mmCIF file of C-alpha atoms in Angstrom:
data_model
loop_
_atom_site.group_PDB
_atom_site.id
_atom_site.type_symbol
_atom_site.label_atom_id
_atom_site.label_comp_id
_atom_site.label_asym_id
_atom_site.label_seq_id
_atom_site.Cartn_x
_atom_site.Cartn_y
_atom_site.Cartn_z
ATOM 1 C CA MET A 1 -37.993 -13.989 -18.787
ATOM 2 C CA ALA A 2 -40.375 -16.846 -18.288
ATOM 3 C CA GLN A 3 -37.719 -19.270 -19.586
ATOM 4 C CA ARG A 4 -34.997 -17.806 -17.407
ATOM 5 C CA LYS A 5 -37.421 -18.497 -14.370
ATOM 6 C CA ALA A 6 -38.041 -21.955 -15.638
ATOM 7 C CA LEU A 7 -34.323 -22.631 -15.711
ATOM 8 C CA ALA A 8 -33.859 -21.048 -12.102
ATOM 9 C CA GLU A 9 -36.456 -23.111 -10.643
ATOM 10 C CA LYS A 10 -34.681 -26.453 -12.346
ATOM 11 C CA ILE A 11 -31.277 -25.328 -11.061
ATOM 12 C CA GLY A 12 -32.592 -24.427 -7.607
ATOM 13 C CA TYR A 13 -30.919 -20.894 -7.581
ATOM 14 C CA HIS A 14 -32.321 -17.610 -8.650
ATOM 15 C CA PHE A 15 -29.737 -15.053 -9.918
ATOM 16 C CA LYS A 16 -29.384 -11.501 -8.740
ATOM 17 C CA HIS A 17 -27.276 -10.977 -11.832
ATOM 18 C CA PRO A 18 -28.747 -13.031 -14.445
ATOM 19 C CA ASP A 19 -25.944 -12.086 -17.138
ATOM 20 C CA LEU A 20 -23.700 -14.603 -15.173
ATOM 21 C CA LEU A 21 -26.200 -17.501 -15.802
ATOM 22 C CA THR A 22 -26.448 -16.445 -19.442
ATOM 23 C CA ARG A 23 -22.496 -16.529 -19.759
ATOM 24 C CA ALA A 24 -22.155 -19.843 -17.939
ATOM 25 C CA LEU A 25 -24.286 -21.371 -20.711
ATOM 26 C CA THR A 26 -22.663 -19.819 -23.803
ATOM 27 C CA HIS A 27 -20.312 -22.121 -25.681
ATOM 28 C CA PRO A 28 -17.041 -20.672 -27.236
ATOM 29 C CA SER A 29 -18.382 -21.321 -30.633
ATOM 30 C CA TYR A 30 -21.378 -18.905 -29.981
ATOM 31 C CA ARG A 31 -20.885 -15.920 -32.290
ATOM 32 C CA GLY A 32 -23.733 -13.508 -30.590
ATOM 33 C CA LYS A 33 -22.953 -9.814 -30.474
ATOM 34 C CA LYS A 34 -20.386 -9.282 -27.485
ATOM 35 C CA ALA A 35 -21.219 -12.586 -26.328
ATOM 36 C CA GLN A 36 -18.803 -13.805 -23.430
ATOM 37 C CA ASN A 37 -18.408 -17.585 -23.186
ATOM 38 C CA TYR A 38 -18.062 -19.899 -20.347
ATOM 39 C CA GLU A 39 -14.448 -20.731 -20.448
ATOM 40 C CA ALA A 40 -13.157 -18.469 -17.460
ATOM 41 C CA LEU A 41 -16.168 -19.526 -15.464
ATOM 42 C CA GLU A 42 -15.554 -23.047 -16.014
ATOM 43 C CA PHE A 43 -11.802 -22.637 -14.725
ATOM 44 C CA LEU A 44 -13.346 -21.129 -11.443
ATOM 45 C CA GLY A 45 -16.046 -23.583 -11.261
ATOM 46 C CA ASP A 46 -13.730 -26.639 -11.320
ATOM 47 C CA ARG A 47 -11.890 -25.309 -8.173
ATOM 48 C CA VAL A 48 -14.842 -24.219 -6.404
ATOM 49 C CA LEU A 49 -16.466 -27.919 -7.018
ATOM 50 C CA ASP A 50 -13.101 -29.482 -5.935
ATOM 51 C CA LEU A 51 -13.217 -27.328 -2.495
ATOM 52 C CA VAL A 52 -16.602 -28.219 -1.602
ATOM 53 C CA VAL A 53 -16.446 -31.798 -2.482
ATOM 54 C CA ALA A 54 -13.121 -32.220 -0.576
ATOM 55 C CA GLU A 55 -14.456 -30.406 2.514
ATOM 56 C CA GLU A 56 -17.347 -32.784 2.355
ATOM 57 C CA LEU A 57 -15.246 -35.877 2.097
ATOM 58 C CA TYR A 58 -13.203 -34.825 4.861
ATOM 59 C CA ARG A 59 -16.312 -33.996 7.192
ATOM 60 C CA ARG A 60 -17.871 -37.286 6.588
ATOM 61 C CA ASP A 61 -14.487 -39.245 7.393
ATOM 62 C CA PRO A 62 -11.547 -37.060 8.762
ATOM 63 C CA HIS A 63 -9.475 -40.193 9.283
ATOM 64 C CA MET A 64 -9.945 -41.329 5.575
ATOM 65 C CA ALA A 65 -6.471 -42.154 4.039
ATOM 66 C CA GLU A 66 -5.116 -39.488 1.573
ATOM 67 C CA GLY A 67 -5.301 -42.167 -1.194
ATOM 68 C CA SER A 68 -8.954 -42.956 -0.498
ATOM 69 C CA LEU A 69 -9.805 -39.160 -0.358
ATOM 70 C CA THR A 70 -7.936 -38.485 -3.793
ATOM 71 C CA GLN A 71 -9.815 -41.396 -5.597
ATOM 72 C CA SER A 72 -13.196 -40.552 -4.125
ATOM 73 C CA LEU A 73 -12.798 -36.901 -4.997
ATOM 74 C CA LYS A 74 -11.964 -37.954 -8.561
ATOM 75 C CA GLY A 75 -14.935 -40.210 -8.970
ATOM 76 C CA LEU A 76 -17.204 -37.321 -7.750
ATOM 77 C CA VAL A 77 -15.887 -34.349 -10.067
ATOM 78 C CA ARG A 78 -14.909 -36.441 -13.238
ATOM 79 C CA THR A 79 -16.225 -35.312 -16.454
ATOM 80 C CA GLU A 80 -18.912 -38.156 -16.514
ATOM 81 C CA THR A 81 -20.394 -37.201 -13.242
ATOM 82 C CA LEU A 82 -20.615 -33.505 -14.422
ATOM 83 C CA ALA A 83 -22.150 -34.357 -17.563
ATOM 84 C CA GLN A 84 -24.817 -36.595 -15.731
ATOM 85 C CA VAL A 85 -25.779 -33.623 -13.388
ATOM 86 C CA ALA A 86 -25.752 -31.291 -16.445
ATOM 87 C CA ARG A 87 -28.360 -33.726 -18.353
ATOM 88 C CA GLU A 88 -30.430 -34.133 -14.981
ATOM 89 C CA LEU A 89 -30.731 -30.180 -15.116
ATOM 90 C CA GLY A 90 -31.451 -30.215 -18.722
ATOM 91 C CA LEU A 91 -28.468 -27.558 -19.349
ATOM 92 C CA ALA A 92 -28.151 -28.736 -23.194
ATOM 93 C CA GLU A 93 -31.218 -27.295 -24.103
ATOM 94 C CA TRP A 94 -30.224 -23.951 -22.737
ATOM 95 C CA LEU A 95 -26.811 -23.845 -24.061
ATOM 96 C CA ARG A 96 -25.859 -21.291 -26.614
ATOM 97 C CA ALA A 97 -23.795 -22.523 -29.284
ATOM 98 C CA GLU A 98 -23.011 -21.773 -32.995
ATOM 99 C CA LYS A 99 -26.212 -22.773 -34.991
ATOM 100 C CA ARG A 100 -24.527 -23.500 -38.242
ATOM 101 C CA GLY A 101 -23.943 -27.308 -38.410
ATOM 102 C CA GLY A 102 -22.584 -28.404 -35.199
ATOM 103 C CA ALA A 103 -24.871 -26.974 -32.225
ATOM 104 C CA LEU A 104 -26.630 -30.459 -31.713
ATOM 105 C CA LYS A 105 -23.426 -32.064 -31.546
ATOM 106 C CA VAL A 106 -21.811 -29.647 -29.294
ATOM 107 C CA ARG A 107 -24.961 -29.927 -26.676
ATOM 108 C CA ALA A 108 -24.512 -33.825 -26.753
ATOM 109 C CA SER A 109 -20.832 -33.653 -25.726
ATOM 110 C CA ASN A 110 -19.842 -34.928 -22.223
ATOM 111 C CA ASN A 111 -16.968 -32.527 -22.218
ATOM 112 C CA VAL A 112 -19.001 -29.616 -23.098
ATOM 113 C CA LEU A 113 -21.976 -30.505 -20.656
ATOM 114 C CA ALA A 114 -19.312 -30.891 -18.042
ATOM 115 C CA ASP A 115 -17.684 -27.616 -18.699
ATOM 116 C CA ALA A 116 -21.106 -25.833 -18.672
ATOM 117 C CA CYS A 117 -21.716 -27.678 -15.373
ATOM 118 C CA GLU A 118 -18.707 -26.142 -13.728
ATOM 119 C CA ALA A 119 -19.420 -22.815 -15.302
ATOM 120 C CA LEU A 120 -22.724 -22.786 -13.624
ATOM 121 C CA ILE A 121 -21.202 -23.589 -10.407
ATOM 122 C CA ALA A 122 -18.924 -20.518 -10.720
ATOM 123 C CA ALA A 123 -21.716 -18.508 -11.607
ATOM 124 C CA ILE A 124 -23.592 -19.203 -8.566
ATOM 125 C CA TYR A 125 -20.409 -18.947 -6.489
ATOM 126 C CA LEU A 126 -19.804 -15.201 -7.929
ATOM 127 C CA ASP A 127 -23.607 -14.261 -7.573
ATOM 128 C CA GLY A 128 -24.185 -15.693 -4.177
ATOM 129 C CA GLY A 129 -20.934 -16.769 -2.603
ATOM 130 C CA ILE A 130 -19.506 -19.865 -1.483
ATOM 131 C CA GLU A 131 -22.625 -21.052 0.586
ATOM 132 C CA ALA A 132 -24.796 -20.712 -2.315
ATOM 133 C CA ALA A 133 -22.463 -22.891 -4.403
ATOM 134 C CA ARG A 134 -22.253 -25.467 -1.824
ATOM 135 C CA GLN A 135 -25.884 -25.928 -1.469
ATOM 136 C CA PHE A 136 -26.304 -26.279 -5.189
ATOM 137 C CA ILE A 137 -23.664 -28.844 -5.245
ATOM 138 C CA MET A 138 -24.834 -30.859 -2.263
ATOM 139 C CA ARG A 139 -28.298 -30.689 -3.631
ATOM 140 C CA HIS A 140 -27.331 -32.203 -6.855
ATOM 141 C CA TRP A 141 -24.200 -34.280 -5.622
ATOM 142 C CA GLN A 142 -25.938 -35.835 -2.322
ATOM 143 C CA GLY A 143 -26.843 -39.237 -3.600
ATOM 144 C CA ARG A 144 -23.544 -39.462 -5.131
ATOM 145 C CA PHE A 145 -21.773 -38.781 -2.054
ATOM 146 C CA ASP A 146 -23.837 -41.603 -0.401
ATOM 147 C CA SER A 147 -22.897 -44.104 -2.913
ATOM 148 C CA VAL A 148 -19.132 -43.428 -3.403
ATOM 149 C CA ARG A 149 -16.550 -46.014 -2.415
ATOM 150 C CA PHE A 150 -14.794 -44.557 0.657
ATOM 151 C CA ASP A 151 -12.764 -47.587 1.313
ATOM 152 C CA LEU A 152 -10.763 -47.600 -1.771
ATOM 153 C CA LYS A 153 -7.474 -49.089 -1.630
ATOM 154 C CA ASP A 154 -4.783 -47.744 -3.830
ATOM 155 C CA PRO A 155 -3.736 -49.666 -6.913
ATOM 156 C CA LYS A 156 -0.550 -51.177 -5.813
ATOM 157 C CA THR A 157 -2.222 -52.571 -2.648
ATOM 158 C CA THR A 158 -5.113 -54.011 -4.776
ATOM 159 C CA LEU A 159 -2.485 -55.578 -7.368
ATOM 160 C CA GLN A 160 -0.684 -56.961 -4.328
ATOM 161 C CA GLU A 161 -3.785 -58.830 -3.042
ATOM 162 C CA TRP A 162 -4.902 -59.704 -6.362
ATOM 163 C CA THR A 163 -1.483 -61.543 -7.109
ATOM 164 C CA GLY A 164 -1.692 -63.314 -3.796
ATOM 165 C CA ALA A 165 -5.063 -64.368 -4.344
ATOM 166 C CA LYS A 166 -3.855 -66.210 -7.578
ATOM 167 C CA ALA A 167 -0.921 -67.603 -5.907
ATOM 168 C CA LEU A 168 1.451 -65.373 -7.913
ATOM 169 C CA ALA A 169 4.748 -63.903 -7.029
ATOM 170 C CA PRO A 170 4.418 -60.270 -5.936
ATOM 171 C CA PRO A 171 4.505 -57.647 -8.603
ATOM 172 C CA VAL A 172 7.949 -56.372 -9.755
ATOM 173 C CA TYR A 173 8.228 -52.504 -10.619
ATOM 174 C CA ARG A 174 10.778 -51.366 -12.782
ATOM 175 C CA VAL A 175 11.723 -47.654 -13.653
ATOM 176 C CA VAL A 176 12.192 -47.434 -17.329
ATOM 177 C CA SER A 177 13.084 -43.789 -17.440
ATOM 178 C CA ARG A 178 13.288 -40.438 -15.436
ATOM 179 C CA THR A 179 13.229 -37.176 -17.362
ATOM 180 C CA GLY A 180 12.647 -33.735 -16.763
ATOM 181 C CA PRO A 181 14.494 -31.267 -14.416
ATOM 182 C CA GLN A 182 15.023 -32.069 -10.971
ATOM 183 C CA HIS A 183 12.133 -29.822 -9.538
ATOM 184 C CA ASP A 184 9.840 -31.267 -12.048
ATOM 185 C CA PRO A 185 10.739 -34.896 -12.905
ATOM 186 C CA MET A 186 8.477 -37.515 -14.927
ATOM 187 C CA PHE A 187 8.846 -41.232 -14.158
ATOM 188 C CA ILE A 188 7.857 -44.115 -16.384
ATOM 189 C CA VAL A 189 7.692 -47.356 -14.711
ATOM 190 C CA ASP A 190 6.801 -50.920 -15.897
ATOM 191 C CA VAL A 191 5.233 -53.600 -13.607
ATOM 192 C CA GLU A 192 5.731 -57.026 -14.309
ATOM 193 C CA VAL A 193 3.477 -60.133 -12.879
ATOM 194 C CA GLU A 194 4.258 -63.670 -13.628
ATOM 195 C CA GLN A 195 2.103 -65.249 -16.517
ATOM 196 C CA HIS A 196 0.852 -61.640 -17.497
ATOM 197 C CA ASP A 197 2.379 -58.925 -20.038
ATOM 198 C CA SER A 198 3.725 -56.133 -18.058
ATOM 199 C CA ALA A 199 2.077 -52.683 -17.889
ATOM 200 C CA ARG A 200 3.589 -49.166 -17.961
ATOM 201 C CA GLY A 201 2.579 -46.185 -15.802
ATOM 202 C CA GLU A 202 4.023 -42.665 -15.584
ATOM 203 C CA GLY A 203 3.915 -39.866 -12.898
ATOM 204 C CA LYS A 204 5.597 -37.027 -11.155
ATOM 205 C CA SER A 205 7.093 -39.394 -8.730
ATOM 206 C CA LYS A 206 8.241 -43.036 -8.606
ATOM 207 C CA ARG A 207 5.208 -43.856 -6.389
ATOM 208 C CA GLN A 208 2.796 -42.115 -8.632
ATOM 209 C CA ALA A 209 4.313 -43.908 -11.672
ATOM 210 C CA GLU A 210 3.997 -47.367 -9.734
ATOM 211 C CA GLN A 211 0.470 -46.704 -8.928
ATOM 212 C CA ASP A 212 -0.428 -45.808 -12.488
ATOM 213 C CA ALA A 213 1.304 -48.959 -13.683
ATOM 214 C CA ALA A 214 -0.607 -51.043 -11.097
ATOM 215 C CA ARG A 215 -3.761 -49.590 -12.134
ATOM 216 C CA SER A 216 -3.151 -50.224 -15.876
ATOM 217 C CA LEU A 217 -2.563 -53.825 -15.283
ATOM 218 C CA LEU A 218 -5.690 -54.103 -13.122
ATOM 219 C CA LYS A 219 -8.012 -52.579 -15.662
ATOM 220 C CA ARG A 220 -6.555 -54.922 -18.281
ATOM 221 C CA GLN A 221 -7.558 -57.918 -16.282
ATOM 222 C CA GLY A 222 -11.127 -56.433 -15.419
ATOM 223 C CA VAL A 223 -10.446 -55.745 -11.849
ATOM 224 C CA ARG A 224 -12.450 -52.444 -10.843
ATOM 225 C CA VAL A 225 -9.993 -49.759 -9.757
ATOM 226 C CA GLU A 226 -10.814 -45.901 -9.669
#
C-alpha cells in the first residue's frame, strides 16, 4: 500500500481503481497469476496522447501549417520522449517483468518504457476520464511544449533552401516505382542534387515520398530536420 501511494505521489494521480495502475506497469513477459499486461492499454494511451498533444498544439497556434503541426506532434510523442518521461517518473523500478534473466534489460529499454508510459496514460484516462489524462500529460509535457520548434519547414522546402544557399541547381525528384492497389499505393522516389549522391524515400503519395527522400538527403548532410 505504501509503495502504491508513493508511486501515486510521483505520478501526480491517485487511482480509484488501482488494478489499472498495476496492469499499466505489467510487461507482457510477466507470468504472474492471472496477470494482465499493458499491451491493450498502450494502444489506447497512444491515441489519448495524440489527441491531447494535437489539441494543445492547435490551441497554441490555430494558424500553424499542417506540416509543422505534424512534425511538432511527432517530436512530442516519439519513443524517446515517452521513455524520458517514464525515466523522470521512475517507472522502471515499478515495472513487473519476468525475473528469469532479462528483467533488468527489459526495464532499460526505451521501447518498453515508452509503452509503459502510454499504458499509464490510458490507465489514468479510464480511471479519471479525459480531463485527468490531460492534466497528467500537460504536467509532464509542459516544458516540452515550450521548447518544441513550431516553425518547422517541410523537408522539401528546407532542401530547396539548402541547395540555393550552396549555389546548386534545385533538387530533382524522380519516381522510381509505384506499387500496391489504387486505394493503397506506395511510392518510391529518388531525389538528386548535383555533386551529391541521390537519396531515396517512400510514402503513400508522391508528395510524401518526395518529403521522405528530401529528409534522408538532408540528414546525410547533417542538416537538422524532424
